[in-house]
Amino acid sequence: MSNATLESGDSDELEALFDSIVQANQGSAAPAAAQPVAEAIAPAVAAMAAGETGIAISADDLPEPASSMFSKIGHLTRKLHDTLRELGYDKSLEEAAAAIPDARERLAYISTLMEQAAERALNAVDAAMPLQDKLQSNTEELANRWQQLFDKKLTVDEFKTLVTDTRSYFGTVQGASKDTSAQLLEIMMAQDFQDLTGQVIKKIVTMAKDMEGHLLSFLVEFASPGKRVESNSLMNGPVISAEGRSDVVTSQEQVDDLLESLGF
Amino acid sequence: MSDKNMKFLVVDDFSTMRRIVRNLLKELGFSNVDEAEDGVVALHKLKNGQFDFVVTDWNMPNMSGIELLKAIRGDASLKHLPVMMITAEAKKENIIEAATAGASGYIVKPFTAATLDEKLNKIFQNMNK
């Protein structure tokens, strides 16, 4: 209704009434609601702009225990944040966190390559072993027959067969040796993973070292001194470094000695 | 001497290790070999087939070698089975734990064919006593 009258402008009286209502609204209702909020916010905004904690100030309105708790958390958070930034840890921790998925993928890659290599080598061994077994048994058999000849136990016909068999045996040896050599080469080539995994492992070692450094200095800065708890599990996997450790064995002899000392 | 037809169960979560042990046993004249990838599968196979010897790893998912050993020793129909542990676990505690749980032999990885041969023969000697 008021829009229509304003646009048409045909009633000064109505327009004046409208203005007076608007003015009255601005004068009473709006300031009453808006001003306290602005007043309350102002110091906090100023404090935050100055780099101090905003939480401590607005927490004044809260009951005492909650207020001091909020205040403490606020101070701590700010302190942590500032220190991290000052020392450059925010960046380094971010980098460390980002490096973990990368390292995980690299390790998975190493695991795959090693498994493939092991399979390849074992396949080659499986292929070469029967060849060698065959050569061994053939040689044994021929040697026995030649021994019989020297013992003068062979007939002329038997001797003729022996010579023919021996001749064809040379061919067998040639073929089997060639095939075995090929399998040996295959075993050698299966070791090519070492070059690739070596490079990847070096990268991960560097990354772990960096991460350790960051975390260590971070802990030194913030953690309360506590005892390092040794893990006491029975599933530790291979011992990586036995130097200076008396709780592990380093050879089968030590296992045997220990078992013997226990009466086994 | 040992019976070359005796049936072995090789338990390890890595297939390559199972293949290596299988090949070594074959080399020593034992070609009757079955495999299992953890203690749970092993126990199931042991209960359903006539096995004469168990060679097991320690660190495996689902059921570890030591748990398998204890389960075997706790089962009236299986407790007579020789159980040899071939494992990378090299803490003295591990060896003591295995021995007290009733392991017949303990070999630390990496190991040689000669070690396996020697330990097997020792177990066979004890079995024949």
mmCIF file of C-alpha atoms in Angstrom:
data_model
loop_
_atom_site.group_PDB
_atom_site.id
_atom_site.type_symbol
_atom_site.label_atom_id
_atom_site.label_comp_id
_atom_site.label_asym_id
_atom_site.label_seq_id
_atom_site.Cartn_x
_atom_site.Cartn_y
_atom_site.Cartn_z
ATOM 1 C CA MET A 1 0.000 0.000 0.000
ATOM 2 C CA SER A 2 2.700 2.454 0.961
ATOM 3 C CA ASN A 3 4.750 1.603 -2.102
ATOM 4 C CA ALA A 4 1.837 2.379 -4.356
ATOM 5 C CA THR A 5 1.194 5.718 -2.711
ATOM 6 C CA LEU A 6 4.893 6.678 -2.799
ATOM 7 C CA GLU A 7 5.216 5.853 -6.448
ATOM 8 C CA SER A 8 2.095 7.674 -7.410
ATOM 9 C CA GLY A 9 2.935 10.573 -5.045
ATOM 10 C CA ASP A 10 -0.683 11.639 -4.978
ATOM 11 C CA SER A 11 -0.937 12.056 -1.233
ATOM 12 C CA ASP A 12 1.453 14.288 0.745
ATOM 13 C CA GLU A 13 -0.391 13.417 3.910
ATOM 14 C CA LEU A 14 0.086 9.716 3.492
ATOM 15 C CA GLU A 15 3.714 10.241 2.598
ATOM 16 C CA ALA A 16 4.310 12.249 5.738
ATOM 17 C CA LEU A 17 2.627 9.558 7.815
ATOM 18 C CA PHE A 18 4.883 6.914 6.244
ATOM 19 C CA ASP A 19 8.020 8.958 6.945
ATOM 20 C CA SER A 20 7.037 9.443 10.539
ATOM 21 C CA ILE A 21 6.510 5.720 11.038
ATOM 22 C CA VAL A 22 9.879 4.903 9.488
ATOM 23 C CA GLN A 23 11.586 7.516 11.617
ATOM 24 C CA ALA A 24 9.928 6.239 14.754
ATOM 25 C CA ASN A 25 11.093 2.699 14.010
ATOM 26 C CA GLN A 26 14.681 3.770 13.464
ATOM 27 C CA GLY A 27 14.705 5.898 16.543
ATOM 28 C CA SER A 28 13.466 3.334 19.046
ATOM 29 C CA ALA A 29 13.520 -0.339 17.996
ATOM 30 C CA ALA A 30 16.736 -0.598 15.955
ATOM 31 C CA PRO A 31 19.239 1.056 18.320
ATOM 32 C CA ALA A 32 17.804 -0.804 21.285
ATOM 33 C CA ALA A 33 18.589 -4.163 19.693
ATOM 34 C CA ALA A 34 21.684 -3.489 17.623
ATOM 35 C CA GLN A 35 23.790 -1.278 19.828
ATOM 36 C CA PRO A 36 24.576 -3.679 22.741
ATOM 37 C CA VAL A 37 25.741 -6.320 20.262
ATOM 38 C CA ALA A 38 28.067 -3.894 18.578
ATOM 39 C CA GLU A 39 29.344 -2.673 21.942
ATOM 40 C CA ALA A 40 29.988 -6.232 23.111
ATOM 41 C CA ILE A 41 31.787 -7.216 19.931
ATOM 42 C CA ALA A 42 33.947 -4.144 19.625
ATOM 43 C CA PRO A 43 36.608 -4.964 22.264
ATOM 44 C CA ALA A 44 36.923 -8.520 21.007
ATOM 45 C CA VAL A 45 37.345 -7.339 17.443
ATOM 46 C CA ALA A 46 39.926 -4.855 18.594
ATOM 47 C CA ALA A 47 41.728 -7.468 20.623
ATOM 48 C CA MET A 48 41.776 -9.921 17.764
ATOM 49 C CA ALA A 49 43.023 -7.278 15.425
ATOM 50 C CA ALA A 50 45.830 -6.596 17.887
ATOM 51 C CA GLY A 51 46.647 -10.291 17.927
ATOM 52 C CA GLU A 52 45.447 -11.042 21.427
ATOM 53 C CA THR A 53 42.948 -13.665 22.455
ATOM 54 C CA GLY A 54 39.353 -12.832 21.718
ATOM 55 C CA ILE A 55 38.016 -15.755 23.691
ATOM 56 C CA ALA A 56 39.208 -14.492 27.049
ATOM 57 C CA ILE A 57 37.262 -11.254 26.761
ATOM 58 C CA SER A 58 33.927 -12.595 25.581
ATOM 59 C CA ALA A 59 34.174 -15.359 28.173
ATOM 60 C CA ASP A 60 33.695 -12.729 30.885
ATOM 61 C CA ASP A 61 29.959 -13.242 30.631
ATOM 62 C CA LEU A 62 30.203 -16.961 31.445
ATOM 63 C CA PRO A 63 30.034 -18.511 34.929
ATOM 64 C CA GLU A 64 33.427 -18.550 36.654
ATOM 65 C CA PRO A 65 34.814 -22.167 36.115
ATOM 66 C CA ALA A 66 33.735 -22.315 32.488
ATOM 67 C CA SER A 67 35.001 -18.854 31.865
ATOM 68 C CA SER A 68 38.490 -19.594 33.164
ATOM 69 C CA MET A 69 38.603 -22.893 31.293
ATOM 70 C CA PHE A 70 37.684 -21.194 28.037
ATOM 71 C CA SER A 71 40.196 -18.544 28.776
ATOM 72 C CA LYS A 72 42.940 -21.118 29.356
ATOM 73 C CA ILE A 73 42.144 -23.093 26.222
ATOM 74 C CA GLY A 74 42.071 -19.889 24.283
ATOM 75 C CA HIS A 75 45.484 -18.855 25.554
ATOM 76 C CA LEU A 76 46.967 -22.285 24.928
ATOM 77 C CA THR A 77 45.596 -22.500 21.425
ATOM 78 C CA ARG A 78 46.914 -19.109 20.580
ATOM 79 C CA LYS A 79 50.291 -19.874 22.098
ATOM 80 C CA LEU A 80 50.538 -23.179 20.241
ATOM 81 C CA HIS A 81 49.503 -21.601 16.998
ATOM 82 C CA ASP A 82 51.926 -18.699 17.341
ATOM 83 C CA THR A 83 54.823 -20.906 18.371
ATOM 84 C CA LEU A 84 54.196 -23.330 15.535
ATOM 85 C CA ARG A 85 54.219 -20.473 13.101
ATOM 86 C CA GLU A 86 57.246 -18.766 14.621
ATOM 87 C CA LEU A 87 59.280 -21.970 14.495
ATOM 88 C CA GLY A 88 58.002 -22.880 11.053
ATOM 89 C CA TYR A 89 56.419 -26.092 12.345
ATOM 90 C CA ASP A 90 53.077 -25.428 10.740
ATOM 91 C CA LYS A 91 54.748 -25.870 7.383
ATOM 92 C CA SER A 92 56.939 -28.760 8.400
ATOM 93 C CA LEU A 93 54.117 -30.658 10.087
ATOM 94 C CA GLU A 94 51.973 -30.106 7.049
ATOM 95 C CA GLU A 95 54.746 -31.491 4.876
ATOM 96 C CA ALA A 96 55.238 -34.439 7.203
ATOM 97 C CA ALA A 97 51.543 -35.283 7.161
ATOM 98 C CA ALA A 98 51.493 -35.024 3.386
ATOM 99 C CA ALA A 99 54.552 -37.274 3.106
ATOM 100 C CA ILE A 100 52.935 -40.221 4.888
ATOM 101 C CA PRO A 101 50.530 -41.311 2.125
ATOM 102 C CA ASP A 102 53.384 -40.912 -0.344
ATOM 103 C CA ALA A 103 55.631 -43.141 1.756
ATOM 104 C CA ARG A 104 52.861 -45.699 2.098
ATOM 105 C CA GLU A 105 52.509 -45.921 -1.663
ATOM 106 C CA ARG A 106 56.257 -46.222 -2.115
ATOM 107 C CA LEU A 107 56.457 -49.032 0.414
ATOM 108 C CA ALA A 108 53.595 -50.843 -1.282
ATOM 109 C CA TYR A 109 55.498 -50.498 -4.558
ATOM 110 C CA ILE A 110 58.632 -52.014 -2.975
ATOM 111 C CA SER A 111 56.625 -54.870 -1.541
ATOM 112 C CA THR A 112 55.111 -55.626 -4.965
ATOM 113 C CA LEU A 113 58.464 -55.546 -6.755
ATOM 114 C CA MET A 114 60.078 -57.806 -4.178
ATOM 115 C CA GLU A 115 57.263 -60.301 -4.346
ATOM 116 C CA GLN A 116 57.479 -60.394 -8.145
ATOM 117 C CA ALA A 117 61.244 -60.889 -7.995
ATOM 118 C CA ALA A 118 60.951 -63.726 -5.491
ATOM 119 C CA GLU A 119 58.306 -65.433 -7.633
ATOM 120 C CA ARG A 120 60.454 -65.015 -10.735
ATOM 121 C CA ALA A 121 63.528 -66.498 -9.077
ATOM 122 C CA LEU A 122 61.576 -69.400 -7.591
ATOM 123 C CA ASN A 123 59.965 -70.136 -10.964
ATOM 124 C CA ALA A 124 63.408 -70.255 -12.570
ATOM 125 C CA VAL A 125 64.656 -72.623 -9.862
ATOM 126 C CA ASP A 126 61.605 -74.834 -10.360
ATOM 127 C CA ALA A 127 62.373 -74.961 -14.088
ATOM 128 C CA ALA A 128 66.102 -75.631 -13.696
ATOM 129 C CA MET A 129 65.943 -78.206 -10.914
ATOM 130 C CA PRO A 130 64.356 -81.053 -12.968
ATOM 131 C CA LEU A 131 66.935 -80.486 -15.729
ATOM 132 C CA GLN A 132 69.746 -80.956 -13.258
ATOM 133 C CA ASP A 133 68.066 -83.980 -11.685
ATOM 134 C CA LYS A 134 67.749 -85.575 -15.127
ATOM 135 C CA LEU A 135 71.405 -84.941 -15.962
ATOM 136 C CA GLN A 136 72.442 -86.406 -12.650
ATOM 137 C CA SER A 137 70.464 -89.617 -13.015
ATOM 138 C CA ASN A 138 71.466 -90.052 -16.695
ATOM 139 C CA THR A 139 75.133 -89.629 -15.828
ATOM 140 C CA GLU A 140 74.869 -92.090 -12.988
ATOM 141 C CA GLU A 141 73.249 -94.667 -15.213
ATOM 142 C CA LEU A 142 75.850 -94.314 -18.004
ATOM 143 C CA ALA A 143 78.722 -94.355 -15.516
ATOM 144 C CA ASN A 144 77.431 -97.640 -14.103
ATOM 145 C CA ARG A 145 77.335 -99.194 -17.561
ATOM 146 C CA TRP A 146 80.861 -97.979 -18.369
ATOM 147 C CA GLN A 147 82.024 -99.451 -15.085
ATOM 148 C CA GLN A 148 80.495 -102.775 -16.180
ATOM 149 C CA LEU A 149 82.449 -102.543 -19.441
ATOM 150 C CA PHE A 150 85.695 -102.041 -17.554
ATOM 151 C CA ASP A 151 84.730 -104.941 -15.315
ATOM 152 C CA LYS A 152 84.439 -106.925 -18.580
ATOM 153 C CA LYS A 153 80.783 -107.716 -17.940
ATOM 154 C CA LEU A 154 79.362 -106.305 -21.199
ATOM 155 C CA THR A 155 78.685 -108.191 -24.428
ATOM 156 C CA VAL A 156 79.704 -106.643 -27.752
ATOM 157 C CA ASP A 157 76.079 -105.731 -28.516
ATOM 158 C CA GLU A 158 75.653 -104.128 -25.105
ATOM 159 C CA PHE A 159 78.820 -102.160 -25.680
ATOM 160 C CA LYS A 160 77.500 -100.907 -29.036
ATOM 161 C CA THR A 161 74.270 -99.680 -27.395
ATOM 162 C CA LEU A 162 76.303 -98.031 -24.661
ATOM 163 C CA VAL A 163 78.339 -96.094 -27.202
ATOM 164 C CA THR A 164 75.208 -94.950 -29.062
ATOM 165 C CA ASP A 165 73.520 -93.964 -25.772
ATOM 166 C CA THR A 166 76.606 -92.075 -24.647
ATOM 167 C CA ARG A 167 76.732 -90.191 -27.913
ATOM 168 C CA SER A 168 73.081 -89.106 -27.667
ATOM 169 C CA TYR A 169 73.682 -88.213 -24.015
ATOM 170 C CA PHE A 170 76.121 -85.499 -25.093
ATOM 171 C CA GLY A 171 73.262 -83.869 -26.969
ATOM 172 C CA THR A 172 71.074 -84.040 -23.844
ATOM 173 C CA VAL A 173 73.805 -82.420 -21.745
ATOM 174 C CA GLN A 174 74.228 -79.643 -24.259
ATOM 175 C CA GLY A 175 70.510 -78.859 -24.323
ATOM 176 C CA ALA A 176 70.031 -79.086 -20.561
ATOM 177 C CA SER A 177 73.086 -76.908 -19.861
ATOM 178 C CA LYS A 178 71.788 -74.261 -22.230
ATOM 179 C CA ASP A 179 68.363 -74.308 -20.588
ATOM 180 C CA THR A 180 69.875 -74.188 -17.091
ATOM 181 C CA SER A 181 72.051 -71.223 -18.069
ATOM 182 C CA ALA A 182 68.942 -69.425 -19.306
ATOM 183 C CA GLN A 183 67.276 -70.009 -15.930
ATOM 184 C CA LEU A 184 70.363 -68.773 -14.068
ATOM 185 C CA LEU A 185 70.260 -65.629 -16.166
ATOM 186 C CA GLU A 186 66.583 -65.277 -15.306
ATOM 187 C CA ILE A 187 67.444 -65.487 -11.593
ATOM 188 C CA MET A 188 70.068 -62.801 -12.083
ATOM 189 C CA MET A 189 67.665 -60.547 -13.942
ATOM 190 C CA ALA A 190 65.059 -60.997 -11.221
ATOM 191 C CA GLN A 191 67.395 -59.054 -8.932
ATOM 192 C CA ASP A 192 66.926 -55.868 -10.974
ATOM 193 C CA PHE A 193 64.274 -54.786 -8.493
ATOM 194 C CA GLN A 194 67.051 -53.901 -6.059
ATOM 195 C CA ASP A 195 68.034 -50.857 -8.094
ATOM 196 C CA LEU A 196 64.480 -49.529 -8.088
ATOM 197 C CA THR A 197 63.592 -50.372 -4.507
ATOM 198 C CA GLY A 198 66.955 -49.041 -3.322
ATOM 199 C CA GLN A 199 66.172 -45.612 -4.735
ATOM 200 C CA VAL A 200 62.677 -45.583 -3.282
ATOM 201 C CA ILE A 201 63.891 -46.762 0.110
ATOM 202 C CA LYS A 202 66.503 -43.989 0.208
ATOM 203 C CA LYS A 203 63.737 -41.432 -0.335
ATOM 204 C CA ILE A 204 61.650 -42.908 2.457
ATOM 205 C CA VAL A 205 64.613 -42.989 4.817
ATOM 206 C CA THR A 206 65.239 -39.282 4.159
ATOM 207 C CA MET A 207 61.589 -38.533 4.699
ATOM 208 C CA ALA A 208 61.466 -40.491 7.945
ATOM 209 C CA LYS A 209 64.571 -38.696 9.153
ATOM 210 C CA ASP A 210 63.063 -35.264 8.421
ATOM 211 C CA MET A 211 59.798 -36.211 10.049
ATOM 212 C CA GLU A 212 61.586 -37.568 13.106
ATOM 213 C CA GLY A 213 63.524 -34.310 13.431
ATOM 214 C CA HIS A 214 60.395 -32.176 13.216
ATOM 215 C CA LEU A 215 58.423 -34.292 15.645
ATOM 216 C CA LEU A 216 61.318 -34.536 18.067
ATOM 217 C CA SER A 217 61.897 -30.796 18.315
ATOM 218 C CA PHE A 218 58.137 -30.329 18.545
ATOM 219 C CA LEU A 219 57.962 -32.798 21.435
ATOM 220 C CA VAL A 220 60.964 -31.258 23.169
ATOM 221 C CA GLU A 221 59.131 -27.947 22.976
ATOM 222 C CA PHE A 222 55.749 -29.055 24.270
ATOM 223 C CA ALA A 223 55.716 -32.496 25.837
ATOM 224 C CA SER A 224 56.270 -33.039 29.515
ATOM 225 C CA PRO A 225 59.262 -35.260 30.155
ATOM 226 C CA GLY A 226 58.052 -38.815 30.448
ATOM 227 C CA LYS A 227 59.554 -42.282 30.339
ATOM 228 C CA ARG A 228 59.878 -44.003 27.028
ATOM 229 C CA VAL A 229 57.860 -47.174 27.198
ATOM 230 C CA GLU A 230 59.547 -50.198 25.637
ATOM 231 C CA SER A 231 57.164 -52.415 23.750
ATOM 232 C CA ASN A 232 57.082 -55.889 25.151
ATOM 233 C CA SER A 233 55.458 -57.785 22.340
ATOM 234 C CA LEU A 234 56.465 -61.188 21.059
ATOM 235 C CA MET A 235 55.725 -60.261 17.459
ATOM 236 C CA ASN A 236 58.509 -57.882 16.446
ATOM 237 C CA GLY A 237 59.624 -59.310 13.137
ATOM 238 C CA PRO A 238 63.303 -59.478 12.194
ATOM 239 C CA VAL A 239 65.840 -57.723 14.411
ATOM 240 C CA ILE A 240 67.112 -54.804 12.328
ATOM 241 C CA SER A 241 70.007 -53.868 14.570
ATOM 242 C CA ALA A 242 71.182 -56.216 17.296
ATOM 243 C CA GLU A 243 74.044 -53.967 18.388
ATOM 244 C CA GLY A 244 74.039 -53.357 22.123
ATOM 245 C CA ARG A 245 71.040 -55.592 22.719
ATOM 246 C CA SER A 246 71.196 -58.538 25.058
ATOM 247 C CA ASP A 247 67.585 -59.616 24.694
ATOM 248 C CA VAL A 248 67.954 -61.022 21.180
ATOM 249 C CA VAL A 249 69.888 -63.828 19.530
ATOM 250 C CA THR A 250 71.904 -63.201 16.380
ATOM 251 C CA SER A 251 72.616 -66.710 15.172
ATOM 252 C CA GLN A 252 71.229 -70.219 15.109
ATOM 253 C CA GLU A 253 74.051 -71.299 17.483
ATOM 254 C CA GLN A 254 72.743 -68.879 20.095
ATOM 255 C CA VAL A 255 69.241 -70.299 19.671
ATOM 256 C CA ASP A 256 70.587 -73.818 20.150
ATOM 257 C CA ASP A 257 72.660 -72.798 23.166
ATOM 258 C CA LEU A 258 69.702 -71.095 24.789
ATOM 259 C CA LEU A 259 67.449 -74.100 24.191
ATOM 260 C CA GLU A 260 70.123 -76.412 25.522
ATOM 261 C CA SER A 261 70.535 -74.298 28.654
ATOM 262 C CA LEU A 262 66.800 -74.668 29.179
ATOM 263 C CA GLY A 263 67.090 -78.428 28.927
ATOM 264 C CA PHE A 264 65.659 -78.914 25.431
ATOM 265 C CA MET B 1 66.025 -93.024 9.524
ATOM 266 C CA SER B 2 62.936 -90.962 8.887
ATOM 267 C CA ASP B 3 60.069 -92.019 6.676
ATOM 268 C CA LYS B 4 60.363 -90.076 3.412
ATOM 269 C CA ASN B 5 56.619 -90.349 2.857
ATOM 270 C CA MET B 6 55.736 -88.462 6.006
ATOM 271 C CA LYS B 7 53.326 -85.599 5.388
ATOM 272 C CA PHE B 8 54.468 -82.058 6.198
ATOM 273 C CA LEU B 9 52.370 -78.942 6.716
ATOM 274 C CA VAL B 10 54.238 -75.702 6.001
ATOM 275 C CA VAL B 11 52.577 -72.657 7.624
ATOM 276 C CA ASP B 12 53.676 -69.141 6.617
ATOM 277 C CA ASP B 13 51.788 -66.048 5.472
ATOM 278 C CA PHE B 14 54.312 -65.374 2.684
ATOM 279 C CA SER B 15 53.904 -67.651 -0.321
ATOM 280 C CA THR B 16 57.566 -67.286 -1.297
ATOM 281 C CA MET B 17 58.671 -68.554 2.117
ATOM 282 C CA ARG B 18 56.301 -71.504 1.815
ATOM 283 C CA ARG B 19 57.768 -72.311 -1.594
ATOM 284 C CA ILE B 20 61.335 -72.103 -0.274
ATOM 285 C CA VAL B 21 60.618 -74.402 2.671
ATOM 286 C CA ARG B 22 58.724 -76.770 0.372
ATOM 287 C CA ASN B 23 61.685 -76.871 -2.048
ATOM 288 C CA LEU B 24 64.171 -77.443 0.776
ATOM 289 C CA LEU B 25 62.064 -80.297 2.149
ATOM 290 C CA LYS B 26 61.876 -81.796 -1.354
ATOM 291 C CA GLU B 27 65.646 -81.499 -1.590
ATOM 292 C CA LEU B 28 65.878 -83.467 1.656
ATOM 293 C CA GLY B 29 63.631 -86.147 0.180
ATOM 294 C CA PHE B 30 60.268 -85.103 1.616
ATOM 295 C CA SER B 31 57.889 -84.391 -1.225
ATOM 296 C CA ASN B 32 54.596 -84.957 0.604
ATOM 297 C CA VAL B 33 54.051 -81.325 1.602
ATOM 298 C CA ASP B 34 50.924 -79.209 2.043
ATOM 299 C CA GLU B 35 50.757 -75.472 2.817
ATOM 300 C CA ALA B 36 48.658 -73.112 4.949
ATOM 301 C CA GLU B 37 48.814 -69.308 5.115
ATOM 302 C CA ASP B 38 47.989 -68.874 8.798
ATOM 303 C CA GLY B 39 47.257 -70.736 12.021
ATOM 304 C CA VAL B 40 43.509 -70.910 11.427
ATOM 305 C CA VAL B 41 43.866 -72.588 8.032
ATOM 306 C CA ALA B 42 46.641 -74.804 9.410
ATOM 307 C CA LEU B 43 44.577 -76.028 12.349
ATOM 308 C CA HIS B 44 41.671 -76.772 10.047
ATOM 309 C CA LYS B 45 43.924 -78.804 7.715
ATOM 310 C CA LEU B 46 45.590 -80.608 10.599
ATOM 311 C CA LYS B 47 42.232 -81.715 11.994
ATOM 312 C CA ASN B 48 41.070 -82.979 8.621
ATOM 313 C CA GLY B 49 44.186 -84.637 7.233
ATOM 314 C CA GLN B 50 46.780 -87.068 8.419
ATOM 315 C CA PHE B 51 49.869 -84.931 8.945
ATOM 316 C CA ASP B 52 53.123 -86.084 10.515
ATOM 317 C CA PHE B 53 55.059 -82.862 10.881
ATOM 318 C CA VAL B 54 54.337 -79.109 11.187
ATOM 319 C CA VAL B 55 56.748 -76.358 10.155
ATOM 320 C CA THR B 56 55.404 -72.933 11.127
ATOM 321 C CA ASP B 57 56.252 -69.244 11.083
ATOM 322 C CA TRP B 58 55.492 -67.158 14.199
ATOM 323 C CA ASN B 59 54.203 -63.804 12.994
ATOM 324 C CA MET B 60 51.045 -64.386 10.976
ATOM 325 C CA PRO B 61 47.599 -62.751 10.800
ATOM 326 C CA ASN B 62 44.458 -64.398 12.234
ATOM 327 C CA MET B 63 46.352 -66.968 14.293
ATOM 328 C CA SER B 64 50.050 -66.765 15.046
ATOM 329 C CA GLY B 65 52.474 -69.679 15.083
ATOM 330 C CA ILE B 66 52.717 -69.731 18.861
ATOM 331 C CA GLU B 67 48.922 -69.831 19.156
ATOM 332 C CA LEU B 68 48.887 -72.655 16.623
ATOM 333 C CA LEU B 69 51.520 -74.509 18.647
ATOM 334 C CA LYS B 70 49.492 -74.113 21.843
ATOM 335 C CA ALA B 71 46.318 -75.233 20.039
ATOM 336 C CA ILE B 72 48.114 -78.325 18.726
ATOM 337 C CA ARG B 73 49.510 -79.195 22.158
ATOM 338 C CA GLY B 74 46.054 -78.655 23.660
ATOM 339 C CA ASP B 75 44.305 -80.990 21.210
ATOM 340 C CA ALA B 76 44.334 -84.660 22.195
ATOM 341 C CA SER B 77 44.413 -85.869 18.597
ATOM 342 C CA LEU B 78 47.221 -83.518 17.511
ATOM 343 C CA LYS B 79 49.453 -83.051 20.536
ATOM 344 C CA HIS B 80 51.925 -85.770 19.479
ATOM 345 C CA LEU B 81 52.815 -83.846 16.272
ATOM 346 C CA PRO B 82 56.348 -82.446 16.032
ATOM 347 C CA VAL B 83 56.164 -78.663 15.513
ATOM 348 C CA MET B 84 59.186 -76.804 14.233
ATOM 349 C CA MET B 85 59.199 -73.017 14.262
ATOM 350 C CA ILE B 86 61.028 -71.159 11.490
ATOM 351 C CA THR B 87 60.755 -67.463 12.311
ATOM 352 C CA ALA B 88 62.397 -64.064 12.197
ATOM 353 C CA GLU B 89 61.480 -63.521 15.865
ATOM 354 C CA ALA B 90 64.853 -63.560 17.597
ATOM 355 C CA LYS B 91 64.171 -62.332 21.124
ATOM 356 C CA LYS B 92 65.262 -64.704 23.846
ATOM 357 C CA GLU B 93 61.763 -64.365 25.284
ATOM 358 C CA ASN B 94 60.373 -65.753 22.030
ATOM 359 C CA ILE B 95 62.606 -68.803 22.119
ATOM 360 C CA ILE B 96 61.794 -69.486 25.775
ATOM 361 C CA GLU B 97 58.079 -69.004 25.115
ATOM 362 C CA ALA B 98 58.193 -71.422 22.167
ATOM 363 C CA ALA B 99 60.200 -74.006 24.100
ATOM 364 C CA THR B 100 57.879 -73.932 27.095
ATOM 365 C CA ALA B 101 54.840 -74.123 24.803
ATOM 366 C CA GLY B 102 56.230 -77.377 23.441
ATOM 367 C CA ALA B 103 58.024 -76.502 20.205
ATOM 368 C CA SER B 104 60.122 -79.368 18.842
ATOM 369 C CA GLY B 105 62.651 -77.058 17.205
ATOM 370 C CA TYR B 106 63.365 -73.372 16.650
ATOM 371 C CA ILE B 107 65.122 -71.949 13.599
ATOM 372 C CA VAL B 108 65.735 -68.209 13.142
ATOM 373 C CA LYS B 109 65.457 -66.651 9.689
ATOM 374 C CA PRO B 110 67.475 -66.282 7.576
ATOM 375 C CA PHE B 111 68.438 -69.929 7.704
ATOM 376 C CA THR B 112 70.286 -72.438 5.526
ATOM 377 C CA ALA B 113 69.306 -75.786 4.078
ATOM 378 C CA ALA B 114 71.956 -77.406 6.298
ATOM 379 C CA THR B 115 70.328 -75.961 9.448
ATOM 380 C CA LEU B 116 66.924 -77.283 8.414
ATOM 381 C CA ASP B 117 68.405 -80.714 7.725
ATOM 382 C CA GLU B 118 70.228 -80.789 11.050
ATOM 383 C CA LYS B 119 67.206 -79.722 13.117
ATOM 384 C CA LEU B 120 64.866 -82.142 11.322
ATOM 385 C CA ASN B 121 67.232 -85.032 11.987
ATOM 386 C CA LYS B 122 67.501 -84.054 15.644
ATOM 387 C CA ILE B 123 63.712 -84.120 15.941
ATOM 388 C CA PHE B 124 63.512 -87.500 14.166
ATOM 389 C CA GLN B 125 66.116 -88.891 16.570
ATOM 390 C CA ASN B 126 64.088 -87.719 19.550
ATOM 391 C CA MET B 127 60.925 -89.188 18.017
ATOM 392 C CA ASN B 128 62.510 -92.615 17.629
ATOM 393 C CA LYS B 129 63.718 -92.720 21.222
#
